[in-house]
Coordinates of C-alpha atoms and ligand atoms in Angstrom, one line a residue:
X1 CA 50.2 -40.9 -40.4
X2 CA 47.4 -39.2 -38.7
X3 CA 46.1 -42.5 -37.5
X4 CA 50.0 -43.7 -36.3
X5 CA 50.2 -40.0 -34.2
X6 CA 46.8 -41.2 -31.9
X7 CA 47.8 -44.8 -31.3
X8 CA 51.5 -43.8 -30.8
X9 CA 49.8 -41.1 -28.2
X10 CA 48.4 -43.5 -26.3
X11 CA 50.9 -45.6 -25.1
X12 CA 50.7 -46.1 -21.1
X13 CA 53.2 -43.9 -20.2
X14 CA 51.9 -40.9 -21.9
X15 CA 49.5 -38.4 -20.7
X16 CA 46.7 -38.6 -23.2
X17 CA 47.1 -42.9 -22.6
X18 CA 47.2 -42.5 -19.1
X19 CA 43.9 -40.1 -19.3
X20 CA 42.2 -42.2 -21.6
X21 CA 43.2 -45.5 -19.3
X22 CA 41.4 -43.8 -16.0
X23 CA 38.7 -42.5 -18.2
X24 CA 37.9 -46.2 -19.0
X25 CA 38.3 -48.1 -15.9
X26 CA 36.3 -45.4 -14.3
X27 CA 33.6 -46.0 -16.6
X28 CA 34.2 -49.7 -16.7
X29 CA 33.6 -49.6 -12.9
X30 CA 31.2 -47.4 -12.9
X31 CA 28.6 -50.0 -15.5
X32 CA 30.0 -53.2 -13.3
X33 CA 28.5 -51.7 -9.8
X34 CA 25.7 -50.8 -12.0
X35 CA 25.1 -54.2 -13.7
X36 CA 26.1 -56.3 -10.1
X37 CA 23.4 -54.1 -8.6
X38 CA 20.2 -54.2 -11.2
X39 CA 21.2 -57.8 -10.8
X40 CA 20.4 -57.8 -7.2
X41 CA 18.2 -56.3 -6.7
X42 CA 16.4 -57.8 -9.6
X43 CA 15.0 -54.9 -11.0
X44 CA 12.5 -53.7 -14.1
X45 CA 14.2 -55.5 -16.8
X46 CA 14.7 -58.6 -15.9
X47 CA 11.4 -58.7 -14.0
X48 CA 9.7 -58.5 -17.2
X49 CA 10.9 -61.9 -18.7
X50 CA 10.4 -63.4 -15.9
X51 CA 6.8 -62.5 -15.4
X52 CA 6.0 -63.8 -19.0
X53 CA 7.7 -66.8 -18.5
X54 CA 6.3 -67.0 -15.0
X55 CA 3.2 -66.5 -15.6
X56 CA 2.9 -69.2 -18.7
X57 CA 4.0 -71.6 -16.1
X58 CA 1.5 -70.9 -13.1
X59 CA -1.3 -71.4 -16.1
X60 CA 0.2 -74.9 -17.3
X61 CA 1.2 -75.9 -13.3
X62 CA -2.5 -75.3 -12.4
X63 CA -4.1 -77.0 -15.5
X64 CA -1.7 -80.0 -14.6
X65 CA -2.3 -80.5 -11.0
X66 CA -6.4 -79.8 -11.6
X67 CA -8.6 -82.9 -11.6
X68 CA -9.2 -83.9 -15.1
X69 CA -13.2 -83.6 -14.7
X70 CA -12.3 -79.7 -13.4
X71 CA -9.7 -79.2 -16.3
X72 CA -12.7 -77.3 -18.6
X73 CA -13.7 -75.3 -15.8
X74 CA -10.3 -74.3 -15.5
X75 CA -9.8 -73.3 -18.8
X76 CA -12.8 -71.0 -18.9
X77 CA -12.1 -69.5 -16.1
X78 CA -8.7 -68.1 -17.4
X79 CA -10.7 -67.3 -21.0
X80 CA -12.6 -65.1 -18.9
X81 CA -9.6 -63.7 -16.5
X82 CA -7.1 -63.4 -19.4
X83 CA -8.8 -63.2 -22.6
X84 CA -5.4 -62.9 -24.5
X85 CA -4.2 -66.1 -23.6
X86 CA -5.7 -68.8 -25.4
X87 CA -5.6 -71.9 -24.1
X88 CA -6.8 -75.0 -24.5
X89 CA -6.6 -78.9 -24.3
X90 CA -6.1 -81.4 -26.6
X91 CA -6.1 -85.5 -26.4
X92 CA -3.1 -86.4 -29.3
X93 CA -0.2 -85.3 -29.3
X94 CA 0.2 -82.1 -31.5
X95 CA 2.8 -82.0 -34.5
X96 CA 6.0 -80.5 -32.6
X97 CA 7.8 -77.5 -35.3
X98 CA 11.2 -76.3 -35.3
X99 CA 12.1 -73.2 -34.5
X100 CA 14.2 -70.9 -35.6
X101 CA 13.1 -67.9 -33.7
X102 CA 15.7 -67.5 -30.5
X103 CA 13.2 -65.2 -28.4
X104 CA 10.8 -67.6 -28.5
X105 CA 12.9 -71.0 -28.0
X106 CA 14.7 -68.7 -25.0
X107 CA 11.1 -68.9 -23.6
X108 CA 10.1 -72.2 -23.9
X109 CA 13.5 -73.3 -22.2
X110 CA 13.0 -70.6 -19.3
X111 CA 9.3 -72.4 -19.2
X112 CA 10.7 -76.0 -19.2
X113 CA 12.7 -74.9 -16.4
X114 CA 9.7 -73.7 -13.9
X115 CA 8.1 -77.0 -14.9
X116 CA 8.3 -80.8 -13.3
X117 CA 11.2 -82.7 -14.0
X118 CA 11.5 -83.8 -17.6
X119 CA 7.9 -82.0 -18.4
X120 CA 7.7 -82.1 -22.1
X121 CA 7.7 -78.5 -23.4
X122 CA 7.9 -77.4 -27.3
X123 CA 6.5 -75.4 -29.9
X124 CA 3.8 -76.6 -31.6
X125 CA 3.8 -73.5 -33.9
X126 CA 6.4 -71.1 -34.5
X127 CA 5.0 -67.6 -33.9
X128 CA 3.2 -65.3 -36.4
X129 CA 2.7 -61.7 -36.7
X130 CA 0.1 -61.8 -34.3
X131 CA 0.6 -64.5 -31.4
X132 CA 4.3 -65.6 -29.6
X133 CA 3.5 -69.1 -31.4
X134 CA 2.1 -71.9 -30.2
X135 CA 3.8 -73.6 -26.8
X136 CA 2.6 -77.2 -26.2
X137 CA 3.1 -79.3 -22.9
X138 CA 2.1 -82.7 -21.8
X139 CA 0.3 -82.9 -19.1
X140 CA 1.1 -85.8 -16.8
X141 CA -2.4 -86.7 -15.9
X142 CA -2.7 -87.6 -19.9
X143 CA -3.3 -84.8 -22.5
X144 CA -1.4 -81.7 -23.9
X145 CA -1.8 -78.3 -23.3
X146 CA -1.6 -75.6 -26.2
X147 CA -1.2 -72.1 -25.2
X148 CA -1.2 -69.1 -27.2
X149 CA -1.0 -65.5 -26.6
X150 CA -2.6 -62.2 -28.2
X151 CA -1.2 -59.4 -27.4
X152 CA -0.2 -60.0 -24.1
X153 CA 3.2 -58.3 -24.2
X154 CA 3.9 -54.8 -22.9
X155 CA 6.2 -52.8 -25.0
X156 CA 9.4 -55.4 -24.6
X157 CA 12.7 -54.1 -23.4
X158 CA 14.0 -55.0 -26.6
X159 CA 17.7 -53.7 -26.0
X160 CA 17.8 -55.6 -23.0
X161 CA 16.8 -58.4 -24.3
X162 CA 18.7 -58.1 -27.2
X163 CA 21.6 -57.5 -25.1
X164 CA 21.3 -60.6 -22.9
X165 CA 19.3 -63.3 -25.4
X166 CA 21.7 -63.8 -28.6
X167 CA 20.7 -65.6 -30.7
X168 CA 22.7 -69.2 -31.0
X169 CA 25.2 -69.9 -32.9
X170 CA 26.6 -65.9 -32.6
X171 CA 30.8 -65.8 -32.6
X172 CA 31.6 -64.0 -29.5
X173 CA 32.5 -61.1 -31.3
X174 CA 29.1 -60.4 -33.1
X175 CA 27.4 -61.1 -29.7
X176 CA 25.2 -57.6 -28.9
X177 CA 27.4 -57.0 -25.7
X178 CA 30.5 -57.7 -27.6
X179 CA 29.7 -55.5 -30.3
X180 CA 28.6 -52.5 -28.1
X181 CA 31.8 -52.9 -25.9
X182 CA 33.4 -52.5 -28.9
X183 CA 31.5 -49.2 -30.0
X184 CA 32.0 -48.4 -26.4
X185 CA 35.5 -48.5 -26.3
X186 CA 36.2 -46.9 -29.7
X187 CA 33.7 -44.3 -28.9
X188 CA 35.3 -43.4 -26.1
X189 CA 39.2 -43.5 -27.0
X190 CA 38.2 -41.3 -29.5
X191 CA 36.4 -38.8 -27.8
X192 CA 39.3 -39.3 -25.0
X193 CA 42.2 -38.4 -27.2
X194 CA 40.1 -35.6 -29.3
X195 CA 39.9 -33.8 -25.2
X196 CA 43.1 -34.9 -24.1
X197 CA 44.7 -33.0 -27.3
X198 CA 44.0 -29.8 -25.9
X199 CA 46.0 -30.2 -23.0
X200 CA 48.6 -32.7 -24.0
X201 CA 49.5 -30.6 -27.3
X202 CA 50.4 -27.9 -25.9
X203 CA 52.7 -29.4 -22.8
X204 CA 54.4 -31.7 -25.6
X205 CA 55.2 -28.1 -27.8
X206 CA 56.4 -26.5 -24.5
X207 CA 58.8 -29.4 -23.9
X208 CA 60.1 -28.8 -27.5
X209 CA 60.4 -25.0 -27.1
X210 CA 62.8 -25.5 -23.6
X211 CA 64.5 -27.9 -25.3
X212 CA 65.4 -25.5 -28.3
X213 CA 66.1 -22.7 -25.7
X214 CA 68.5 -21.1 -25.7
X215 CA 69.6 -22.1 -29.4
X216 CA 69.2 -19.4 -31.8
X217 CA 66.0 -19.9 -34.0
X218 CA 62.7 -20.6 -33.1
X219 CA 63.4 -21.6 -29.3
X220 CA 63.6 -17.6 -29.0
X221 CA 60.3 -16.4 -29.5
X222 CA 57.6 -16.6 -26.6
X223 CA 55.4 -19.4 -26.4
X224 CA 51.8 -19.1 -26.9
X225 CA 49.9 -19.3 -23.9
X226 CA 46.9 -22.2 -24.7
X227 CA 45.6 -25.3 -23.0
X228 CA 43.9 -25.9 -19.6
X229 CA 44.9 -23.0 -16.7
X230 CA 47.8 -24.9 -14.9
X231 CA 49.7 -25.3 -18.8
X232 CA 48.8 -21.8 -19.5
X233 CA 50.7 -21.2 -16.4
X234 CA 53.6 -23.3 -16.9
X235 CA 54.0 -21.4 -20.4
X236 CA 54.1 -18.3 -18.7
X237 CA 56.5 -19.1 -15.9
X238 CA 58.8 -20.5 -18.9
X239 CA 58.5 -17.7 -20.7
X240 CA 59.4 -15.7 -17.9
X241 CA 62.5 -17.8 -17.2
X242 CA 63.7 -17.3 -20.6
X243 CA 63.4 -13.5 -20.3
X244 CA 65.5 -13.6 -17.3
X245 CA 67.7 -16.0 -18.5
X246 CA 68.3 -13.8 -21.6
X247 CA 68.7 -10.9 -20.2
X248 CA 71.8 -12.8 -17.9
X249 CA 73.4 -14.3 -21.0
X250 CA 73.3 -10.4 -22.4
X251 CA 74.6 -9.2 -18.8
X252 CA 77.2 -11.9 -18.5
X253 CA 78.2 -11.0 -22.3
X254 CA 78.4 -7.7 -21.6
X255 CA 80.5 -8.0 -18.2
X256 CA 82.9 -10.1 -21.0
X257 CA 83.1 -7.8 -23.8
X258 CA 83.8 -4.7 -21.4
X259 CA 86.5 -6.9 -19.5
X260 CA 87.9 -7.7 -22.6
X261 CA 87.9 -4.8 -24.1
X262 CA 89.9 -2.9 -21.4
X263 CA 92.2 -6.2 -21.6
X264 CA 93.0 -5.7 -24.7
X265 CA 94.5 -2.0 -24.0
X266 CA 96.1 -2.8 -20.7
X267 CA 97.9 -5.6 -23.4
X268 CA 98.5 -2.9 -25.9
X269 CA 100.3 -1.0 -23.5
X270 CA 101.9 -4.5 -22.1
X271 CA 103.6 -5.1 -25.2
X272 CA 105.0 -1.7 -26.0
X273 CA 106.2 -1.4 -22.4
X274 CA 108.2 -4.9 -23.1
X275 CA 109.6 -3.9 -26.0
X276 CA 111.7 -1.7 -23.6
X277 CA 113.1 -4.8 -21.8
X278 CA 116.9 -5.1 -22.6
X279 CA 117.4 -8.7 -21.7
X280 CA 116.3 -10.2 -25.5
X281 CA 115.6 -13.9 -24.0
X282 CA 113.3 -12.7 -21.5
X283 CA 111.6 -10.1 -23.9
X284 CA 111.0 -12.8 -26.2
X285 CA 109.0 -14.4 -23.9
X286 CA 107.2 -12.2 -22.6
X287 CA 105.8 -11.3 -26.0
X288 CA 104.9 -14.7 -27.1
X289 CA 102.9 -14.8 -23.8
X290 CA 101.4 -11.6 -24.5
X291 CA 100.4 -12.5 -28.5
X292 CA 99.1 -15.8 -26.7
X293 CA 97.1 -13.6 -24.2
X294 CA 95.9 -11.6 -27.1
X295 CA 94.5 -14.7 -29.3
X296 CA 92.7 -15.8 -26.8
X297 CA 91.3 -12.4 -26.0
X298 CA 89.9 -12.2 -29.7
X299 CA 88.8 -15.3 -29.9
X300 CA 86.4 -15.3 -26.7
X301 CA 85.6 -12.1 -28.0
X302 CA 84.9 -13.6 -31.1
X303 CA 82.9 -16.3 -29.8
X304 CA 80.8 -14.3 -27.6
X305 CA 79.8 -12.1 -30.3
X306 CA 78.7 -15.6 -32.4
X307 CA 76.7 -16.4 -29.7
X308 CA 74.8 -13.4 -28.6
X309 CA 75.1 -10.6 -31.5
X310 CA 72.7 -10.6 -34.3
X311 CA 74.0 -8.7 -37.4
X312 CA 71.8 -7.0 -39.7
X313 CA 71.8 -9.5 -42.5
X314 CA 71.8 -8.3 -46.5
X315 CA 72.2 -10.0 -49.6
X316 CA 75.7 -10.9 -50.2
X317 CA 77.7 -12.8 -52.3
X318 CA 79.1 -15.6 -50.8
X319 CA 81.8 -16.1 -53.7
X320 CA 83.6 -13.0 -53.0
X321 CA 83.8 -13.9 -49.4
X322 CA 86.1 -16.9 -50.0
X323 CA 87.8 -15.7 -52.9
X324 CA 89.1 -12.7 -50.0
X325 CA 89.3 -15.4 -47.4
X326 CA 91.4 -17.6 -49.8
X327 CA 93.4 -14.4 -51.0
X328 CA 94.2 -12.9 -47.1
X329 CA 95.8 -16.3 -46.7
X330 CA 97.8 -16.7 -50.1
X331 CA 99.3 -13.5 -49.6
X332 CA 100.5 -14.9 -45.9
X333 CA 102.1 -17.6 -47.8
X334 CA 99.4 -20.4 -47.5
X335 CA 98.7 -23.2 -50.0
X336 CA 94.8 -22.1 -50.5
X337 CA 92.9 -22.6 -53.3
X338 CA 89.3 -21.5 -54.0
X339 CA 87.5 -22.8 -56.7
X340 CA 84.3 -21.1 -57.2
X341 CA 83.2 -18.7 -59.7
X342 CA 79.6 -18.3 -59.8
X343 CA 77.6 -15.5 -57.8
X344 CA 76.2 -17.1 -55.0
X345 CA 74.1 -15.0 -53.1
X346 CA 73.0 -15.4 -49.4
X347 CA 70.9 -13.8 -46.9
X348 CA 73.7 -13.1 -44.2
X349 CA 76.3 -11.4 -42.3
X350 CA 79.5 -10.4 -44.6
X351 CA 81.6 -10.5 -41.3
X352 CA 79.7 -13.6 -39.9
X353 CA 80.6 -15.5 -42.9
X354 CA 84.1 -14.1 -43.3
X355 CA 84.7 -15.7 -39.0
X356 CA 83.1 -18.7 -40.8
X357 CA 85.6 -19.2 -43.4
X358 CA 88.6 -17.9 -41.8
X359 CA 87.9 -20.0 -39.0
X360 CA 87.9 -23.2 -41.4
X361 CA 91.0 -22.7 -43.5
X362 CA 92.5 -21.5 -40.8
X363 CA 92.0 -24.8 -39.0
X364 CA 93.1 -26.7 -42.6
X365 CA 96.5 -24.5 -42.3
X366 CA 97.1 -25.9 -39.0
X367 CA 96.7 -29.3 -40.0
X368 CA 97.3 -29.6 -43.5
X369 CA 99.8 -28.5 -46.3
X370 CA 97.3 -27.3 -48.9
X371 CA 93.6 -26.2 -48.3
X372 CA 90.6 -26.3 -51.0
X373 CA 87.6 -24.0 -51.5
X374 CA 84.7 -25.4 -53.5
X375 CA 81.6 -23.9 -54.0
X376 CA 78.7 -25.0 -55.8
X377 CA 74.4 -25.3 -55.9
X378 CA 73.0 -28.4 -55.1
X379 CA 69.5 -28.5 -55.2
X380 CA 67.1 -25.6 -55.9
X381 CA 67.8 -23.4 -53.0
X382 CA 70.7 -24.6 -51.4
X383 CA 74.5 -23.9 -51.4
X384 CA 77.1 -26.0 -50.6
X385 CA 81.1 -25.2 -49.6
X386 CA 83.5 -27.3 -48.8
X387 CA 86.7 -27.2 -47.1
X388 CA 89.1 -29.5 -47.9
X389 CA 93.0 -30.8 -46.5
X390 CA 94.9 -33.5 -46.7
X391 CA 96.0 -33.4 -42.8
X392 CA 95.2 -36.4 -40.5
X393 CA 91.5 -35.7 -40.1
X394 CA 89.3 -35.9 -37.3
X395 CA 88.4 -40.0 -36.0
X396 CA 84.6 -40.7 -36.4
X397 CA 84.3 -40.8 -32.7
X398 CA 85.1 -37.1 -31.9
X399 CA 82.9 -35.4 -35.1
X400 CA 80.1 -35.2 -32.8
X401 CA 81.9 -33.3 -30.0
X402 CA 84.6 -31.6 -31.5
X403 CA 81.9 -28.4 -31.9
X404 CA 81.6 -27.8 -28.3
X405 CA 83.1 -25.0 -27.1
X406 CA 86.7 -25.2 -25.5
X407 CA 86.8 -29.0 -26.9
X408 CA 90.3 -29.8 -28.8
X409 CA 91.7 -32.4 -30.5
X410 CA 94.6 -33.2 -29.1
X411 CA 93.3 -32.2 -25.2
X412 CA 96.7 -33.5 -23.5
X413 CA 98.2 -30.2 -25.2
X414 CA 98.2 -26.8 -23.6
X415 CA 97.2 -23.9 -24.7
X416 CA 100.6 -22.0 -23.7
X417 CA 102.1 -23.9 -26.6
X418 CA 99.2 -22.3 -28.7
X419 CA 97.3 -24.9 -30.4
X420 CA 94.4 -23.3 -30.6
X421 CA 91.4 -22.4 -27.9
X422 CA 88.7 -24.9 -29.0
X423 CA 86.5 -22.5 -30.4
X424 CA 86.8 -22.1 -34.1
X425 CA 84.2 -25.1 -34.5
X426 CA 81.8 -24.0 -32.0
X427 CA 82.2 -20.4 -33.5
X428 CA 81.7 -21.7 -37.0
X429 CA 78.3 -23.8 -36.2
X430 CA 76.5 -20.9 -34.1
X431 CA 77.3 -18.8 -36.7
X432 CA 76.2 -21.1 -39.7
X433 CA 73.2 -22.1 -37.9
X434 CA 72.1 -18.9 -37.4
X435 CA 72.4 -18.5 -41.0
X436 CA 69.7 -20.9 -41.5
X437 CA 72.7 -23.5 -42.8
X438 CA 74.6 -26.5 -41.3
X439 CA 78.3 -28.1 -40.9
X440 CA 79.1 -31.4 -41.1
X441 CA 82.5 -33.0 -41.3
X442 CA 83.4 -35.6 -43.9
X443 CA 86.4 -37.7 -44.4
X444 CA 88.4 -37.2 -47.4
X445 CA 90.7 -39.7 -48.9
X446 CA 93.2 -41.1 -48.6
X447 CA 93.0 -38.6 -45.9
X448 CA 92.4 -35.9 -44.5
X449 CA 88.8 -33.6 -43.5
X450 CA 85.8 -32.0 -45.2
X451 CA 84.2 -29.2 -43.9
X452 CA 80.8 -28.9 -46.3
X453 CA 78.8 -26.0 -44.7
X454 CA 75.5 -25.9 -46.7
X455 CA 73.6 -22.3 -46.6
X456 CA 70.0 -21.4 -48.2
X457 CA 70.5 -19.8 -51.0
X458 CA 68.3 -16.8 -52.0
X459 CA 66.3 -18.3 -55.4
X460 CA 66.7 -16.3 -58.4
X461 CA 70.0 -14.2 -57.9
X462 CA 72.2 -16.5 -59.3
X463 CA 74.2 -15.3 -61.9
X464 CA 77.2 -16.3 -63.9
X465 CA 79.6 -13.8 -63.8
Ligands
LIG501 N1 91.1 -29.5 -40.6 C1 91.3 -30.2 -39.5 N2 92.0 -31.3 -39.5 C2 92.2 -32.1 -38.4 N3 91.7 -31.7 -37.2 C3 91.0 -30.6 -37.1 C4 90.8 -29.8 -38.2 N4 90.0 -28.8 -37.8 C5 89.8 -28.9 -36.5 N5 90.4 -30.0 -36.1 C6 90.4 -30.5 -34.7 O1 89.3 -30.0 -34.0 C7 89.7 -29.3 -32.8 C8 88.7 -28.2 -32.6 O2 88.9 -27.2 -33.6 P1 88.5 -25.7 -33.2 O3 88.7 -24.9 -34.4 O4 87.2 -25.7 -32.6 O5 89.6 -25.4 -32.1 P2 91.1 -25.1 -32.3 O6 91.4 -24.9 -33.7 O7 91.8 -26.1 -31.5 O8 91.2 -23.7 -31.5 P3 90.7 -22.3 -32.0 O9 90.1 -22.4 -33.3 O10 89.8 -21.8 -30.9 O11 91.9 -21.4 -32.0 C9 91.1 -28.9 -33.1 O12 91.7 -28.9 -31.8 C10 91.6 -30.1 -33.9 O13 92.0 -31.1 -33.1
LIG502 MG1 90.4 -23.6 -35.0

């Protein structure tokens, strides 16, 4: 899972990929110049091989081209100038050995290369502990030259050489430089994503906290400030913008309430002013459109209050609340039924959850003949009610939006022939969710809707009653 997080993390179009990818190619560069440059200017390493190798093959060219009489002269001449090389000249041809040691093989082909054409050039005997084996060549004047050396070898630049001389018969991948690209490259992305973690994680849990914003919950606290300067300043300019933007939801909601407030006397006073008008028609309508004006009122009151207020929540039980939301509505002469019976208790609002549920039958009413209650535990800790009718339902394609505020079923109706405002639903899920629970509509058959709002329910004060 872990593992699946980093790789996911490093696709090319996110940060910690895109960090990783310039660390890489700047590094890549970086060892090419390098590599193209040692090369040029043939530098320390290579210069070492090719000295041995070099200077193996100045000792066989001038034993070749010397006259055979000065050939013994020769010899001790380079006893006495290099006493580690041993070198000396035979008439038969010595018994040629295979080799299996690549270092030394490399060597004798490097030799053979310095050498006349088709110079005959191989190891007479492989190499012991103490001598780089025996090289043989035949001379073209007649005779063979066997050269060994002592010692002769400063320190060798074994990683270099091990880096450039596999030995044969290597796959590509097990090849030294393939092998420490590899190491390379891991070494690297891992060291890459372990850095890049500090700043990406904290711009990847600022993009979920704006998102969240300005739902109830968790979007609501400040962010922490963490992560390189320029994120810690992003977080604090966000956090500042959520303050302000806050503080102008409570402002605007304010403006509302007060509006709405004063509204609702001016309407008071409306209505028993109209009840003075002597033409009946006309003072009919004029108090329908009042009792309209006043639904609405209440329910934008109602809906600013789910959206901004935070009640003091207490442990109540959620079974009395619909057996009195079932009741209010039985004794105005609705078919509602609430089957229930056991204590549920929930951390909550009793008004909160009272809007919930009158909200919800009172949608069923609307739509439906007869409205069920059920209540019941599923799972440890959670409750689960649903509301049920047998009305027409609500088509798959408008579940998802029929909680926004102001959205209705039916849009091509109006609201002065009062079918409803649009914001029961939304009321309903701010209200739920702010409960810790969740709606979710369901079809029931033949037809017909489901309401099931599920709730956390507080462990251990269940009780039968
Ligand atoms: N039980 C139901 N059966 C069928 N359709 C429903 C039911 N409940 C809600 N709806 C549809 O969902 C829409 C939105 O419901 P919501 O409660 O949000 O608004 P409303 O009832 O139209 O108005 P308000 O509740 O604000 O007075 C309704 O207009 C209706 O079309
Ligand atoms: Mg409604």
């Amino acid at each position: 899972m872990k593992l699946a997080g980093m790789v996911a993390r490093l696709g090319p179009d996110r940060l910690a990929g895109q960090i990783t990818l310039l660390i890489l190619g700047a590094i890549v560069t970086f060892q090419t110049i390098v590599l193209v440059a040692f090369h040029l200017l043939d530098v320390e390493g290579r210069r070492h091989i090719v000295d041995q190798t070099d200077f193996v093959a100045s000792i066989i060219l001038a034993v070749d081209a010397a006259p055979m009489e000065e050939r013994q002269h020769l010899l001790s001449e380079f006893a006495h100038a290099v006493p580690f090389a041993n070198i000396h000249i035979e008439g038969e041809r010595p018994q040629a050995v295979a080799l299996d040691n690549w270092e030394f093989a490399n060597e004798i082909r490097a030799i053979h290369s310095d050498l006349w054409e088709k110079a005959e050039v191989f190891a007479a005997s492989a190499p012991d502990g103490r001598n780089s084996g025996v090289l043989a060549v035949g001379l073209r004047k007649g005779g063979y030259a066997l050269i060994s050396i002592y010692q002769h070898r400063k320190p060798p630049r074994s990683v270099w050489r091990w880096f450039w001389q596999p030995e044969p018969g290597t796959p590509f991948f097990l090849t030294p430089w393939a092998l420490s690209a590899i190491l390379f490259f891991l070494c690297t992305t891992i060291l890459v994503v372990w850095a890049s973690d500090g700043i990406v994680a904290p711009l990847v849990k600022l993009a979920k906290h704006a998102e969240q914003f300005p739902d109830r919950g968790e979007g609501d606290e400040l962010l922490a400030e963490r992560g390189p300067t320029e994120v810690r300043e992003l977080t604090r300019s966000i956090n500042r913008m959520q303050d302000r933007i806050r503080t102008m939801i409570a402002a605007r909601s304010q403006v509302l309430a007060a509006v709405s407030h004063d509204l609702k006397t001016i309407i008071t006073r409306l209505n028993l002013r109209t009840e003075l008008v002597s033409e009946p028609h006309l003072r009919d309508k004029m108090l329908h459109d009042i009792s309209l004006m006043d639904a609405m009122l209440r329910k934008n009151l109602e809906h600013l209050r789910a959206e901004s207020d935070r009640a003091d929540y207490s442990l109540i039980d959620i079974d009395s609340v619909l057996q009195t939301v079932a009741d209010q509505f039985v004794d105005l002469g609705y078919r509602v039924r609430y089957r229930g019976g056991d204590r549920y208790m929930i951390l909550g609002s009793l008004t909160e959850m009272q809007r919930v549920f009158n909200n919800l039958v009172e949608n069923a009413i609307h739509h439906a003949g007869a409205v069920e209650i059920e209540a019941r535990q599923t799972g440890v800790d959670r409750l689960q009610i649903d509301v049920i009718d047998n009305g027409p339902g609500i088509p798959d394609d408008q579940k998802a939006t029929i909680f926004e505020p102001f959205v209705r079923g039916e849009p091509g109706r109006t609201i002065s022939n009062h079918s409803g405002f649009g914001l029961g639903l939304s009321i309903v899920r701010s209200l739920v969710e702010h409960h810790g629970g969740a709606v979710a509509l369901l079809d029931h058959k033949p037809h017909g809707l489901i309401v099931r709002v599920v709730l956390p329910l507080q462990n251990g004060v269940v009780a039968s009653s």
